[in-house]
Amino acid sequence: MTAAAEGNIDKATVEGFGEEWNAFDQMAMTADEHERMASDYFSVFPFDKLPANAEGFDLGCGSGRWAAWVLPKVGLLHCIDPAKAALDVARRRMGDDPRARFHNEGVDTIPLAEESQDFGYSLGVLHHIPDTVAGLKQCVKRLKPGAPFLVYLYYRFDNRPAWFRGVWRASDLLRRGICRLPFPVRKGVTNVLAGAVYWPLARTAALGEKMGARVSVIPLSHYRDKSFYTMRTDALDRFGTRLEHRYTRAEIERMMLDAGLTDIRFREAEPFWVACGIRA
């Protein structure tokens, strides 16, 4: 464990996400875009199999953008995040909804009893902690047998050609420099990247799609139906974060099995990789 780590969290990464969610609290996202994005992430999640008034948790809730979408569908949702600044944003978003509980904790101090939860999810979080495998196991321990867990982990471009992976490696060198800048500079630089890289590629993909072209080969084509606000958010998320891991689909499946999940289903479209498993 490095000096920057405290338990299974990286302090600089946690601080960065607190700053990010204060800058982009997601309240400017339209209801339509929010619905489309949430529906994509939860497309393999069995809401229809949850018990009435189900109790579950959002590990690494950030701004609460996914929690706000899940909350009306369940009885109680525990919103957990080690960044107090981020948790404050989530609290403001959900107001005084009695179905929401807020916990300023990390993945190794989840304040829920083992085998107590009807469901859980962690989207875009566990690849930003020092030990993803240990974090996943801590989440699964909180689930009742038969309860589903949804996870989104950055992919290692295992379903992409070699040139695509080369583009990512070049961009990762850029990330390693940008993520160490002071936050105002980091935000400014990633705003420029959103405008100069994300937006042109996304709009090119959108135009190509209208013309009947196969646009999935275009980097950042996933953003072709996203707003510039989302592009700015994700550019900061992608290039402004200190710690990230990436995994192949096979590695994620093995990690989920080892953590005690079965009946694993992957979403077969972007974002890659989203998967849901059932606590054995």
Coordinates of C-alpha atoms in Angstrom, one line a residue:
M1 CA 0.0 0.0 0.0
T2 CA 1.4 3.4 -0.9
A3 CA 1.3 6.5 1.2
A4 CA -1.5 7.8 -1.0
A5 CA -3.7 4.8 -0.1
E6 CA -5.7 4.4 3.1
G7 CA -7.4 1.0 3.1
N8 CA -8.7 0.0 -0.3
I9 CA -9.0 3.6 -1.6
D10 CA -6.6 6.0 -3.3
K11 CA -6.9 9.4 -1.5
A12 CA -5.9 11.5 -4.5
T13 CA -8.5 9.7 -6.7
V14 CA -11.2 10.1 -4.1
E15 CA -10.4 13.8 -3.8
G16 CA -10.5 14.2 -7.5
F17 CA -13.9 12.7 -7.8
G18 CA -15.2 15.0 -5.1
E19 CA -14.0 17.9 -7.1
E20 CA -15.5 16.4 -10.3
W21 CA -19.0 15.9 -9.0
N22 CA -19.1 19.4 -7.5
A23 CA -18.1 20.8 -10.9
F24 CA -20.5 18.5 -12.9
D25 CA -23.3 17.6 -10.5
Q26 CA -25.3 16.1 -13.5
M27 CA -28.3 18.3 -12.8
A28 CA -27.8 19.9 -16.2
M29 CA -28.3 16.6 -17.9
T30 CA -31.7 16.3 -19.6
A31 CA -34.3 13.8 -18.3
D32 CA -34.2 12.0 -21.7
E33 CA -30.4 11.6 -21.7
H34 CA -30.4 10.5 -18.1
E35 CA -33.1 7.9 -18.9
R36 CA -31.2 6.6 -21.9
M37 CA -27.9 6.3 -20.1
A38 CA -29.3 4.7 -17.0
S39 CA -31.3 2.2 -19.1
D40 CA -28.1 1.2 -20.9
Y41 CA -26.2 0.5 -17.7
F42 CA -29.1 -1.4 -16.1
S43 CA -30.1 -3.3 -19.2
V44 CA -29.0 -6.6 -17.8
F45 CA -30.2 -5.9 -14.2
P46 CA -33.2 -8.0 -13.1
F47 CA -35.5 -5.4 -11.5
D48 CA -38.4 -7.7 -12.1
K49 CA -36.8 -10.4 -9.8
L50 CA -36.4 -8.0 -6.8
P51 CA -38.7 -8.5 -3.8
A52 CA -41.2 -5.8 -3.0
N53 CA -39.6 -2.8 -1.2
A54 CA -36.1 -4.2 -1.9
E55 CA -33.1 -2.9 0.0
G56 CA -29.8 -2.4 -1.7
F57 CA -26.7 -0.3 -2.2
D58 CA -24.9 1.9 -4.7
L59 CA -21.2 1.6 -4.0
G60 CA -19.4 4.7 -5.1
C61 CA -22.6 6.7 -5.7
G62 CA -20.8 9.9 -6.7
S63 CA -23.3 12.6 -7.7
G64 CA -26.2 10.2 -7.3
R65 CA -27.1 10.2 -10.9
W66 CA -27.8 6.5 -11.0
A67 CA -29.1 6.4 -7.5
A68 CA -31.8 8.9 -8.4
W69 CA -32.9 6.7 -11.3
V70 CA -33.0 3.5 -9.1
L71 CA -34.6 5.0 -6.0
P72 CA -38.2 5.1 -7.3
K73 CA -37.9 1.4 -8.2
V74 CA -36.9 0.1 -4.7
G75 CA -37.8 0.4 -1.0
L76 CA -34.4 1.6 0.4
L77 CA -31.1 2.5 -1.2
H78 CA -27.8 2.9 0.6
C79 CA -25.6 5.5 -1.2
I80 CA -22.0 4.9 -0.3
D81 CA -19.0 7.0 -1.3
P82 CA -15.7 7.8 0.4
A83 CA -15.7 11.4 -1.0
K84 CA -17.7 13.6 1.3
A85 CA -17.9 16.3 -1.3
A86 CA -19.5 13.8 -3.8
L87 CA -21.9 12.5 -1.2
D88 CA -23.1 16.0 -0.4
V89 CA -23.9 16.4 -4.1
A90 CA -25.9 13.1 -4.0
R91 CA -27.7 14.3 -0.9
R92 CA -28.8 17.5 -2.5
R93 CA -30.0 15.6 -5.6
M94 CA -32.3 13.3 -3.6
G95 CA -33.4 15.8 -1.0
D96 CA -35.2 14.3 1.9
D97 CA -36.4 11.2 0.1
P98 CA -36.8 8.7 3.0
R99 CA -35.8 5.8 0.8
A100 CA -32.2 7.1 0.6
R101 CA -29.5 6.6 3.2
F102 CA -26.1 8.2 2.9
H103 CA -22.8 6.7 4.1
N104 CA -19.4 8.4 3.8
E105 CA -17.4 5.2 3.6
G106 CA -15.1 3.3 1.3
V107 CA -15.4 -0.2 -0.2
D108 CA -13.5 -1.9 2.7
T109 CA -15.8 -0.2 5.3
I110 CA -19.2 -0.8 3.8
P111 CA -21.5 -0.2 6.8
L112 CA -24.0 -3.0 6.0
A113 CA -24.2 -6.4 7.5
E114 CA -23.1 -9.4 5.5
E115 CA -25.9 -11.2 3.6
S116 CA -28.4 -8.3 4.3
Q117 CA -29.0 -6.7 0.9
D118 CA -31.5 -7.6 -1.8
F119 CA -29.3 -6.1 -4.5
G120 CA -26.2 -4.0 -5.1
Y121 CA -24.4 -2.2 -7.9
S122 CA -21.2 -0.3 -8.6
L123 CA -20.8 1.5 -11.8
G124 CA -17.5 2.9 -12.9
V125 CA -16.0 2.7 -9.5
L126 CA -14.1 -0.5 -8.7
H127 CA -11.5 0.1 -11.4
H128 CA -10.5 3.2 -9.5
I129 CA -9.4 1.5 -6.3
P130 CA -6.1 -0.2 -5.6
D131 CA -7.5 -3.8 -5.3
T132 CA -10.5 -4.3 -7.6
V133 CA -10.9 -8.0 -6.7
A134 CA -11.0 -7.3 -3.0
G135 CA -13.5 -4.5 -3.4
L136 CA -15.8 -6.8 -5.5
K137 CA -15.7 -9.5 -2.8
Q138 CA -16.6 -6.9 -0.1
C139 CA -19.6 -5.9 -2.2
V140 CA -20.8 -9.5 -2.8
K141 CA -20.5 -10.3 0.9
R142 CA -23.3 -7.8 1.6
L143 CA -25.7 -9.6 -0.7
K144 CA -28.3 -12.1 0.4
P145 CA -28.0 -15.5 -1.5
G146 CA -29.8 -15.1 -4.8
A147 CA -29.4 -11.3 -4.9
P148 CA -28.1 -9.6 -8.1
F149 CA -25.0 -7.4 -8.3
L150 CA -24.4 -5.1 -11.3
V151 CA -20.9 -3.9 -12.1
Y152 CA -19.3 -1.7 -14.8
L153 CA -15.5 -2.0 -15.2
Y154 CA -13.4 -0.3 -17.8
Y155 CA -12.5 -2.7 -20.6
R156 CA -9.1 -3.4 -22.0
F157 CA -10.3 -3.0 -25.6
D158 CA -10.3 -6.8 -26.0
N159 CA -13.0 -6.6 -28.6
R160 CA -11.2 -3.9 -30.6
P161 CA -8.5 -4.0 -33.3
A162 CA -4.8 -3.4 -32.6
W163 CA -4.8 0.2 -34.0
F164 CA -7.7 1.1 -31.6
R165 CA -5.7 -0.2 -28.6
G166 CA -2.7 1.8 -29.8
V167 CA -4.8 5.0 -29.8
W168 CA -5.8 4.3 -26.2
R169 CA -2.2 3.7 -25.1
A170 CA -1.3 7.1 -26.6
S171 CA -4.3 8.8 -24.8
D172 CA -3.3 7.1 -21.5
L173 CA 0.1 8.8 -21.6
L174 CA -1.8 12.1 -21.8
R175 CA -4.0 11.1 -18.9
R176 CA -0.9 10.4 -16.7
G177 CA 0.2 14.0 -17.1
I178 CA -3.2 15.7 -17.0
C179 CA -4.4 13.9 -13.8
R180 CA -1.6 15.5 -11.8
L181 CA -2.5 19.1 -12.6
P182 CA -4.4 21.3 -10.1
F183 CA -8.1 20.9 -10.5
P184 CA -8.9 24.2 -12.2
V185 CA -6.3 23.5 -14.8
R186 CA -7.3 19.8 -15.1
K187 CA -10.9 20.9 -15.7
G188 CA -9.9 23.5 -18.3
V189 CA -7.7 21.1 -20.2
T190 CA -10.3 18.3 -20.3
N191 CA -12.9 20.9 -21.4
V192 CA -10.7 21.6 -24.4
L193 CA -10.3 17.9 -25.1
A194 CA -14.1 17.5 -25.0
G195 CA -14.5 20.3 -27.6
A196 CA -11.5 19.4 -29.8
V197 CA -11.7 15.6 -29.7
Y198 CA -14.9 14.2 -28.2
W199 CA -17.3 16.5 -30.0
P200 CA -15.9 16.2 -33.5
L201 CA -15.5 12.4 -33.3
A202 CA -19.0 12.0 -31.8
R203 CA -20.7 14.2 -34.4
T204 CA -18.8 12.4 -37.2
A205 CA -20.1 9.1 -35.9
A206 CA -23.7 10.5 -35.6
L207 CA -23.5 11.7 -39.2
G208 CA -22.1 8.4 -40.4
E209 CA -24.8 6.5 -38.6
K210 CA -27.5 8.5 -40.4
M211 CA -25.8 7.6 -43.7
G212 CA -25.9 3.9 -42.8
A213 CA -22.2 3.5 -42.0
R214 CA -20.8 1.2 -39.3
V215 CA -19.6 3.7 -36.8
S216 CA -18.5 1.5 -34.0
V217 CA -14.9 1.6 -35.3
I218 CA -14.7 5.4 -34.8
P219 CA -13.2 6.2 -31.4
L220 CA -15.7 7.9 -29.0
S221 CA -18.6 6.9 -31.3
H222 CA -20.5 6.0 -28.1
Y223 CA -21.0 9.7 -27.5
R224 CA -22.8 10.3 -30.8
D225 CA -26.1 10.7 -29.0
K226 CA -24.7 12.3 -25.9
S227 CA -24.7 16.0 -24.9
F228 CA -21.6 18.2 -24.7
Y229 CA -22.2 18.3 -21.0
T230 CA -21.8 14.6 -20.8
M231 CA -18.7 14.8 -23.0
R232 CA -17.1 17.4 -20.7
T233 CA -18.0 15.2 -17.6
D234 CA -16.5 12.1 -19.1
A235 CA -13.4 13.8 -20.5
L236 CA -12.6 15.0 -16.9
D237 CA -13.4 11.5 -15.6
R238 CA -11.2 9.8 -18.2
F239 CA -8.2 12.1 -18.2
G240 CA -8.4 13.6 -14.8
T241 CA -8.4 10.5 -12.7
R242 CA -5.1 9.3 -11.1
L243 CA -5.8 5.5 -10.7
E244 CA -7.5 3.2 -13.1
H245 CA -7.4 -0.5 -14.0
R246 CA -8.7 -2.1 -17.2
Y247 CA -9.9 -5.7 -17.7
T248 CA -10.9 -8.1 -20.4
R249 CA -14.4 -9.6 -20.4
A250 CA -12.8 -13.0 -19.5
E251 CA -11.0 -11.4 -16.5
I252 CA -14.2 -9.7 -15.3
E253 CA -16.1 -13.0 -15.5
R254 CA -13.4 -14.8 -13.5
M255 CA -13.3 -12.1 -10.9
M256 CA -17.1 -12.2 -10.5
L257 CA -17.1 -16.0 -10.2
D258 CA -14.3 -15.9 -7.6
A259 CA -16.2 -13.3 -5.6
G260 CA -19.2 -15.7 -5.4
L261 CA -21.4 -14.6 -8.2
T262 CA -23.1 -17.0 -10.7
D263 CA -25.4 -16.7 -13.8
I264 CA -23.2 -13.8 -15.1
R265 CA -24.7 -11.8 -18.0
F266 CA -22.8 -9.2 -20.0
R267 CA -24.2 -6.3 -21.9
E268 CA -23.2 -6.9 -25.5
A269 CA -23.1 -3.2 -26.4
E270 CA -21.3 -0.1 -25.1
P271 CA -20.4 0.8 -22.5
F272 CA -18.0 -2.1 -22.1
W273 CA -18.0 -4.0 -19.8
V274 CA -21.3 -4.0 -17.9
A275 CA -22.1 -7.3 -16.2
C276 CA -24.6 -8.7 -13.7
G277 CA -24.3 -11.8 -11.5
I278 CA -26.3 -13.5 -8.8
R279 CA -24.9 -14.2 -5.3
A280 CA -24.5 -17.9 -5.0

